[in-house]
Amino acid sequence: MDPDAEEQMFAAVIAADEKIEPRDWMPDGYRSSLIRQMAQHAHSEVIGMQPEANWILRAPTLLRKAILIAKVQDEAGHGLYLYSAAETLGVSRDELQRLLHSGRQKYSSIFNYPTLSWADMGTIGWLVDGAAIVNQIVLQRTSYGPYSRAMVKICKEESFHARQGYSIMMTLVDGSEEQKAMAQDAIDRWWWPALMMFGPHDSESSHTEQSMAWKIKRITNDDLRQMFIDQTVPQAHYLGLTIPDPELAFDEETGHWNIGEIDWEEFWATIQGDGPLNRERIAHKTKAWDDGRWVREGASGYAAKNRSLDKSA
Ligand code: 3HC
């Protein structure tokens, strides 16, 4: 097909809300933006296992331990799903790991914060997975086929993640004064970093305009953030918890909750590597990758041997 016809075909598929598939022609910028975002998404799932794994051995009951193990395993699966989807764009997961370990690719800022109490497990499920769900439900409509389909499966599992987190919070607020205080301390520490998950204001976003034009993104950072705030504030009030924002106010006219200003200095510092635990997260991830080399080599050696046996059979 001549180049003009390929561009027209791409534009027509996007305009018709259809899906771009791996073998379709796509602009280089579309491909690289998807690789960037899908890799960051996958990295976030994998790094996101660290904060919660910190509490698997300290869960208060066997049931809570089993639920947390299941959740952390899900996150690993989400990462593998997203790396597989990213590989359809012509990049290898080994390359993506190298870019992550060298700091040339990012993961979500939220995973650089410490998990100091059991209430953090509830708050992460409720707020962090809750924010991820708001984002990922919309991403089911993203224009790239493999990414869109990966979101369908991931969203199903995320809803369990958020519900188990909210269940922990309900148990704590129905408990002793110390447990209520633990729940309040956790939302005090996680509320604002959860809002940062949606990225900078649209006016500060370097990718949103083009991502929206290519329908990689379907709703902008600020609008997604507002959706999350509007659904979460009533949940916090139901729990009897206070949102740590003195400027929080319901706007009768718009029907939205207005918030104070996010600490963008903290946001940019965290995503540039100066958050509370960035170095620890990457060091742990890199060590796990290096320690697991023998497993990968064994598995790929076994697979290669089987392929050659199949050929000779
Ligand atoms: N953490 C780290 N980096 C962030 C960020 C965050 N919270 N928000 C924005 N950034 C980065 C962007 O990657 C971009 O940097 P880059 O050019 O080096 O990649 C820069 O800040 C400017 O931000 P933009 O808004 O212009 O970037 P995007 O258009 O990519 O929007 C996003 C950011 C909304 C996070 C978008 O990438 C997205 O929707 N990603 C998919 C969802 C995702 O990654 N969620 C992360 C959490 S996954 C998770 O929570 C797992 C769950 O199981 C707990």
Short mmCIF file of C-alpha atoms and ligand atoms in Angstrom, two decimals:
data_model
loop_
_atom_site.label_atom_id
_atom_site.label_comp_id
_atom_site.label_asym_id
_atom_site.label_seq_id
_atom_site.Cartn_x
_atom_site.Cartn_y
_atom_site.Cartn_z
CA MET A 1 0.00 0.00 0.00
CA ASP A 2 1.41 3.45 -0.73
CA PRO A 3 2.35 5.54 2.35
CA ASP A 4 -0.57 7.96 1.95
CA ALA A 5 -3.05 5.11 1.76
CA GLU A 6 -1.52 3.54 4.91
CA GLU A 7 -1.88 6.82 6.83
CA GLN A 8 -5.44 7.21 5.61
CA MET A 9 -6.24 3.64 6.64
CA PHE A 10 -4.75 4.24 10.13
CA ALA A 11 -6.70 7.49 10.53
CA ALA A 12 -9.92 5.83 9.34
CA VAL A 13 -9.57 2.97 11.86
CA ILE A 14 -8.97 5.45 14.70
CA ALA A 15 -11.87 7.66 13.61
CA ALA A 16 -14.19 4.64 13.45
CA ASP A 17 -13.25 3.64 17.04
CA GLU A 18 -11.88 0.37 15.68
CA LYS A 19 -8.67 -1.31 16.93
CA ILE A 20 -5.16 -1.03 15.53
CA GLU A 21 -3.62 -4.51 15.51
CA PRO A 22 0.08 -5.51 15.66
CA ARG A 23 0.39 -6.17 11.91
CA ASP A 24 -1.33 -2.89 10.93
CA TRP A 25 0.70 0.10 9.72
CA MET A 26 1.02 2.70 12.50
CA PRO A 27 2.93 5.99 12.87
CA ASP A 28 6.30 5.56 14.64
CA GLY A 29 5.11 8.01 17.31
CA TYR A 30 1.99 5.91 17.99
CA ARG A 31 4.15 2.81 18.41
CA SER A 32 6.71 4.52 20.67
CA SER A 33 4.07 6.18 22.84
CA LEU A 34 2.33 2.86 23.34
CA ILE A 35 5.59 1.11 24.19
CA ARG A 36 6.35 3.87 26.69
CA GLN A 37 2.93 3.76 28.38
CA MET A 38 2.44 -0.02 28.28
CA ALA A 39 5.95 -0.64 29.61
CA GLN A 40 5.36 1.84 32.44
CA HIS A 41 2.07 0.15 33.19
CA ALA A 42 3.70 -3.29 33.27
CA HIS A 43 6.63 -2.04 35.37
CA SER A 44 4.12 -0.52 37.82
CA GLU A 45 2.35 -3.84 38.25
CA VAL A 46 5.61 -5.66 38.98
CA ILE A 47 7.19 -3.03 41.25
CA GLY A 48 3.77 -2.64 42.91
CA MET A 49 4.19 -6.12 44.38
CA GLN A 50 6.96 -4.89 46.71
CA PRO A 51 4.96 -2.59 49.04
CA GLU A 52 2.31 -5.26 49.64
CA ALA A 53 4.71 -8.22 49.85
CA ASN A 54 6.11 -6.40 52.88
CA TRP A 55 2.95 -7.42 54.79
CA ILE A 56 2.35 -11.00 53.61
CA LEU A 57 4.27 -12.46 56.59
CA ARG A 58 2.60 -10.01 58.98
CA ALA A 59 -1.03 -10.30 57.94
CA PRO A 60 -3.32 -10.42 61.01
CA THR A 61 -5.16 -13.63 60.00
CA LEU A 62 -4.62 -16.60 57.69
CA LEU A 63 -7.56 -15.43 55.58
CA ARG A 64 -6.07 -11.93 55.12
CA LYS A 65 -2.69 -13.53 54.30
CA ALA A 66 -4.30 -15.74 51.64
CA ILE A 67 -6.16 -12.77 50.12
CA LEU A 68 -3.01 -10.62 50.04
CA ILE A 69 -0.96 -13.44 48.45
CA ALA A 70 -3.66 -13.85 45.78
CA LYS A 71 -3.62 -10.11 45.09
CA VAL A 72 0.17 -9.90 44.79
CA GLN A 73 0.16 -12.92 42.46
CA ASP A 74 -2.49 -11.17 40.34
CA GLU A 75 -0.22 -8.13 40.02
CA ALA A 76 2.60 -10.32 38.73
CA GLY A 77 0.21 -11.75 36.16
CA HIS A 78 -0.92 -8.28 35.12
CA GLY A 79 2.71 -7.35 34.56
CA LEU A 80 3.33 -10.42 32.38
CA TYR A 81 0.12 -9.74 30.46
CA LEU A 82 1.18 -6.18 29.74
CA TYR A 83 4.76 -7.13 28.80
CA SER A 84 3.28 -9.65 26.33
CA ALA A 85 1.03 -6.93 24.89
CA ALA A 86 4.00 -4.54 24.65
CA GLU A 87 6.08 -7.21 22.84
CA THR A 88 3.52 -7.17 19.98
CA LEU A 89 4.96 -3.71 19.20
CA GLY A 90 8.38 -5.17 18.48
CA VAL A 91 10.18 -4.64 21.79
CA SER A 92 11.47 -7.47 24.00
CA ARG A 93 10.71 -7.71 27.70
CA ASP A 94 14.45 -8.11 28.38
CA GLU A 95 14.95 -4.71 26.74
CA LEU A 96 12.11 -3.25 28.82
CA GLN A 97 13.69 -4.62 32.01
CA ARG A 98 17.01 -3.05 31.03
CA LEU A 99 15.34 0.31 30.45
CA LEU A 100 13.55 0.09 33.81
CA HIS A 101 16.67 -0.93 35.75
CA SER A 102 18.68 1.86 34.13
CA GLY A 103 16.04 4.47 35.04
CA ARG A 104 15.17 5.19 31.41
CA GLN A 105 11.64 3.90 31.89
CA LYS A 106 9.33 4.70 34.77
CA TYR A 107 6.80 3.01 36.98
CA SER A 108 3.96 4.63 38.90
CA SER A 109 5.06 7.13 41.55
CA ILE A 110 2.70 5.58 44.08
CA PHE A 111 4.91 2.55 44.63
CA ASN A 112 7.75 4.60 46.06
CA TYR A 113 5.97 5.13 49.39
CA PRO A 114 6.54 2.90 52.44
CA THR A 115 3.84 0.60 53.84
CA LEU A 116 4.04 1.30 57.57
CA SER A 117 0.98 -0.50 58.96
CA TRP A 118 -1.61 -3.14 58.08
CA ALA A 119 -4.01 -0.29 57.34
CA ASP A 120 -1.75 0.53 54.38
CA MET A 121 -2.83 -2.78 52.81
CA GLY A 122 -6.42 -1.61 53.06
CA THR A 123 -5.63 1.85 51.78
CA ILE A 124 -3.59 0.55 48.85
CA GLY A 125 -6.39 -1.80 47.77
CA TRP A 126 -9.07 0.88 48.27
CA LEU A 127 -7.25 3.97 46.92
CA VAL A 128 -4.39 2.73 44.70
CA ASP A 129 -6.26 -0.12 43.04
CA GLY A 130 -9.35 2.08 43.09
CA ALA A 131 -7.49 4.75 41.14
CA ALA A 132 -6.02 2.13 38.81
CA ILE A 133 -9.55 0.82 38.11
CA VAL A 134 -10.83 4.29 37.17
CA ASN A 135 -7.94 4.59 34.71
CA GLN A 136 -8.00 1.01 33.42
CA ILE A 137 -11.75 0.75 32.84
CA VAL A 138 -11.37 3.64 30.39
CA LEU A 139 -8.23 2.06 28.91
CA GLN A 140 -10.37 -0.90 27.82
CA ARG A 141 -11.38 1.48 25.00
CA THR A 142 -7.83 2.33 23.99
CA SER A 143 -7.22 2.15 20.23
CA TYR A 144 -4.46 -0.50 20.36
CA GLY A 145 -6.07 -3.96 20.28
CA PRO A 146 -3.72 -6.02 22.50
CA TYR A 147 -3.64 -3.27 25.18
CA SER A 148 -7.42 -2.89 25.13
CA ARG A 149 -7.98 -6.65 25.46
CA ALA A 150 -5.39 -6.96 28.26
CA MET A 151 -7.38 -4.34 30.20
CA VAL A 152 -10.58 -6.41 30.11
CA LYS A 153 -8.99 -9.28 32.07
CA ILE A 154 -7.03 -6.97 34.37
CA CYS A 155 -10.07 -4.87 35.29
CA LYS A 156 -11.97 -7.98 36.42
CA GLU A 157 -9.21 -8.81 38.91
CA GLU A 158 -8.68 -5.20 40.02
CA SER A 159 -12.24 -4.97 41.33
CA PHE A 160 -11.43 -7.84 43.76
CA HIS A 161 -8.28 -5.90 44.78
CA ALA A 162 -10.23 -2.75 45.60
CA ARG A 163 -13.00 -4.62 47.45
CA GLN A 164 -10.59 -6.52 49.66
CA GLY A 165 -8.88 -3.23 50.51
CA TYR A 166 -12.14 -1.55 51.43
CA SER A 167 -13.06 -4.62 53.52
CA ILE A 168 -9.85 -4.17 55.55
CA MET A 169 -10.72 -0.49 56.11
CA MET A 170 -14.26 -1.37 57.24
CA THR A 171 -12.85 -3.89 59.73
CA LEU A 172 -10.43 -1.32 61.14
CA VAL A 173 -12.95 1.52 61.50
CA ASP A 174 -15.33 -0.90 63.25
CA GLY A 175 -12.52 -1.89 65.62
CA SER A 176 -10.70 -0.30 68.55
CA GLU A 177 -9.71 3.34 68.79
CA GLU A 178 -6.15 2.31 67.87
CA GLN A 179 -7.41 0.55 64.74
CA LYS A 180 -9.48 3.59 63.71
CA ALA A 181 -6.44 5.79 64.25
CA MET A 182 -4.36 3.39 62.11
CA ALA A 183 -6.90 3.70 59.28
CA GLN A 184 -6.90 7.51 59.52
CA ASP A 185 -3.09 7.62 59.57
CA ALA A 186 -3.00 5.49 56.40
CA ILE A 187 -5.41 7.70 54.42
CA ASP A 188 -3.45 10.74 55.64
CA ARG A 189 -0.33 9.29 53.96
CA TRP A 190 -1.87 7.76 50.83
CA TRP A 191 -4.57 10.21 49.72
CA TRP A 192 -2.41 12.74 47.90
CA PRO A 193 0.03 10.19 46.35
CA ALA A 194 -3.04 8.32 45.01
CA LEU A 195 -4.22 11.51 43.26
CA MET A 196 -0.76 11.84 41.71
CA MET A 197 -1.23 8.45 40.00
CA PHE A 198 -3.32 10.22 37.34
CA GLY A 199 -0.34 12.29 36.22
CA PRO A 200 0.19 16.04 35.97
CA HIS A 201 -2.54 18.53 35.12
CA ASP A 202 -3.59 18.25 31.48
CA SER A 203 -1.94 21.63 30.86
CA GLU A 204 1.39 20.17 32.10
CA SER A 205 1.01 16.80 30.36
CA SER A 206 3.47 16.25 27.52
CA HIS A 207 1.53 13.32 26.03
CA THR A 208 -2.18 13.83 26.65
CA GLU A 209 -3.08 15.86 23.56
CA GLN A 210 -1.52 13.42 21.10
CA SER A 211 -2.64 10.39 23.14
CA MET A 212 -6.22 11.65 23.01
CA ALA A 213 -5.95 12.28 19.24
CA TRP A 214 -4.74 8.72 18.72
CA LYS A 215 -7.35 7.45 21.22
CA ILE A 216 -4.61 5.81 23.28
CA LYS A 217 -6.12 7.85 26.11
CA ARG A 218 -9.90 8.30 26.07
CA ILE A 219 -10.25 10.60 29.08
CA THR A 220 -7.64 13.12 30.23
CA ASN A 221 -5.61 13.01 33.48
CA ASP A 222 -7.63 15.72 35.24
CA ASP A 223 -11.00 14.27 34.27
CA LEU A 224 -9.98 10.77 35.41
CA ARG A 225 -8.68 12.22 38.68
CA GLN A 226 -11.98 14.02 39.23
CA MET A 227 -13.92 10.79 38.59
CA PHE A 228 -11.81 9.07 41.25
CA ILE A 229 -12.23 11.90 43.78
CA ASP A 230 -16.01 12.04 43.29
CA GLN A 231 -16.40 8.30 43.88
CA THR A 232 -13.92 8.06 46.77
CA VAL A 233 -14.82 10.99 49.05
CA PRO A 234 -18.28 9.53 49.90
CA GLN A 235 -16.60 6.17 50.63
CA ALA A 236 -14.21 7.86 53.08
CA HIS A 237 -17.13 9.62 54.76
CA TYR A 238 -19.00 6.30 55.03
CA LEU A 239 -15.93 4.91 56.85
CA GLY A 240 -15.93 7.91 59.17
CA LEU A 241 -12.48 8.93 57.92
CA THR A 242 -11.33 12.48 57.22
CA ILE A 243 -9.77 13.28 53.84
CA PRO A 244 -6.48 15.16 54.63
CA ASP A 245 -7.45 18.23 52.61
CA PRO A 246 -8.84 21.32 54.44
CA GLU A 247 -9.95 22.76 51.08
CA LEU A 248 -12.08 19.74 50.16
CA ALA A 249 -15.59 21.04 49.39
CA PHE A 250 -18.59 19.81 47.44
CA ASP A 251 -19.61 22.13 44.61
CA GLU A 252 -23.41 21.98 44.37
CA GLU A 253 -23.29 23.63 40.94
CA THR A 254 -20.91 21.17 39.25
CA GLY A 255 -21.72 18.16 41.43
CA HIS A 256 -17.98 17.58 41.94
CA TRP A 257 -15.72 17.58 44.99
CA ASN A 258 -13.15 20.38 44.75
CA ILE A 259 -9.72 19.73 46.29
CA GLY A 260 -6.72 21.80 47.34
CA GLU A 261 -3.55 21.93 45.21
CA ILE A 262 -1.52 18.75 44.76
CA ASP A 263 2.14 19.02 45.83
CA TRP A 264 3.60 18.90 42.30
CA GLU A 265 7.11 19.36 43.64
CA GLU A 266 6.74 16.04 45.48
CA PHE A 267 5.24 14.48 42.33
CA TRP A 268 8.07 15.48 39.97
CA ALA A 269 10.75 14.68 42.55
CA THR A 270 9.26 11.20 43.04
CA ILE A 271 9.04 10.40 39.33
CA GLN A 272 12.55 11.70 38.80
CA GLY A 273 13.86 9.16 41.29
CA ASP A 274 13.89 11.15 44.57
CA GLY A 275 10.82 9.65 46.22
CA PRO A 276 10.99 7.95 49.65
CA LEU A 277 11.89 4.47 48.34
CA ASN A 278 12.81 4.77 44.64
CA ARG A 279 16.34 3.42 45.07
CA GLU A 280 15.21 0.51 47.25
CA ARG A 281 12.45 -0.47 44.79
CA ILE A 282 14.80 -0.53 41.80
CA ALA A 283 17.60 -2.28 43.74
CA HIS A 284 15.18 -5.00 44.85
CA LYS A 285 13.78 -5.36 41.33
CA THR A 286 17.23 -5.54 39.72
CA LYS A 287 18.44 -8.14 42.25
CA ALA A 288 15.34 -10.27 41.65
CA TRP A 289 15.96 -10.06 37.88
CA ASP A 290 19.61 -11.05 38.27
CA ASP A 291 18.85 -13.83 40.78
CA GLY A 292 16.18 -15.21 38.43
CA ARG A 293 18.48 -15.41 35.41
CA TRP A 294 19.08 -19.16 35.88
CA VAL A 295 15.33 -19.83 35.81
CA ARG A 296 14.88 -17.89 32.56
CA GLU A 297 17.88 -19.56 30.95
CA GLY A 298 16.69 -22.98 32.08
CA ALA A 299 13.17 -22.37 30.79
CA SER A 300 14.32 -20.95 27.43
CA GLY A 301 16.94 -23.72 27.06
CA TYR A 302 14.27 -26.33 27.74
CA ALA A 303 11.94 -24.69 25.24
CA ALA A 304 14.70 -24.50 22.60
CA LYS A 305 15.53 -28.22 23.14
CA ASN A 306 11.88 -29.14 22.75
CA ARG A 307 11.59 -27.09 19.58
CA SER A 308 14.60 -28.85 18.03
CA LEU A 309 13.16 -32.26 19.08
CA ASP A 310 9.83 -31.31 17.47
CA LYS A 311 11.66 -30.34 14.26
CA SER A 312 13.65 -33.59 14.12
CA ALA A 313 10.53 -35.72 14.94
N1 3HC B 1 4.08 7.98 38.02
C1 3HC B 1 5.18 8.00 37.24
N2 3HC B 1 5.29 8.72 36.10
C2 3HC B 1 4.22 9.45 35.75
C3 3HC B 1 3.03 9.48 36.50
C4 3HC B 1 3.00 8.70 37.68
N3 3HC B 1 1.93 8.67 38.49
N4 3HC B 1 2.15 10.29 35.88
C5 3HC B 1 2.77 10.76 34.78
N5 3HC B 1 4.02 10.27 34.71
C6 3HC B 1 5.03 10.60 33.71
C7 3HC B 1 4.66 10.11 32.34
O1 3HC B 1 5.11 8.78 32.14
C8 3HC B 1 5.42 11.12 31.48
O2 3HC B 1 6.80 10.81 31.53
P1 3HC B 1 7.55 10.09 30.28
O3 3HC B 1 7.33 10.98 29.07
O4 3HC B 1 8.97 9.98 30.71
O5 3HC B 1 6.87 8.75 30.12
C9 3HC B 1 5.30 12.43 32.26
O6 3HC B 1 5.09 12.02 33.62
C10 3HC B 1 4.19 13.31 31.78
O7 3HC B 1 2.95 12.71 32.11
P2 3HC B 1 1.79 12.55 31.02
O8 3HC B 1 0.50 12.70 31.72
O9 3HC B 1 2.06 13.42 29.86
O10 3HC B 1 2.04 11.03 30.61
P3 3HC B 1 0.93 9.99 30.11
O11 3HC B 1 0.13 10.58 28.99
O12 3HC B 1 1.64 8.72 29.89
O13 3HC B 1 -0.11 9.83 31.34
C11 3HC B 1 -0.63 8.07 32.92
C12 3HC B 1 0.32 9.24 32.57
C13 3HC B 1 -2.01 8.66 33.20
C14 3HC B 1 -0.08 7.35 34.13
C15 3HC B 1 -0.70 7.13 31.70
O14 3HC B 1 0.62 6.76 31.36
C16 3HC B 1 -1.51 5.87 31.94
O15 3HC B 1 -2.72 5.91 31.92
N6 3HC B 1 -0.80 4.73 32.12
C17 3HC B 1 -1.51 3.44 32.22
C18 3HC B 1 -2.01 3.18 33.62
C19 3HC B 1 -0.86 3.04 34.58
O16 3HC B 1 0.27 2.99 34.23
N7 3HC B 1 -1.16 3.01 35.85
C20 3HC B 1 -0.09 2.91 36.84
C21 3HC B 1 -0.56 2.19 37.97
S1 3HC B 1 -0.77 0.47 37.64
C22 3HC B 1 -1.31 -0.02 39.06
O17 3HC B 1 -1.65 0.76 39.88
C23 3HC B 1 -1.41 -1.47 39.30
C24 3HC B 1 -2.53 -1.80 40.22
O18 3HC B 1 -2.70 -3.20 40.18
C25 3HC B 1 -2.25 -1.39 41.62
#
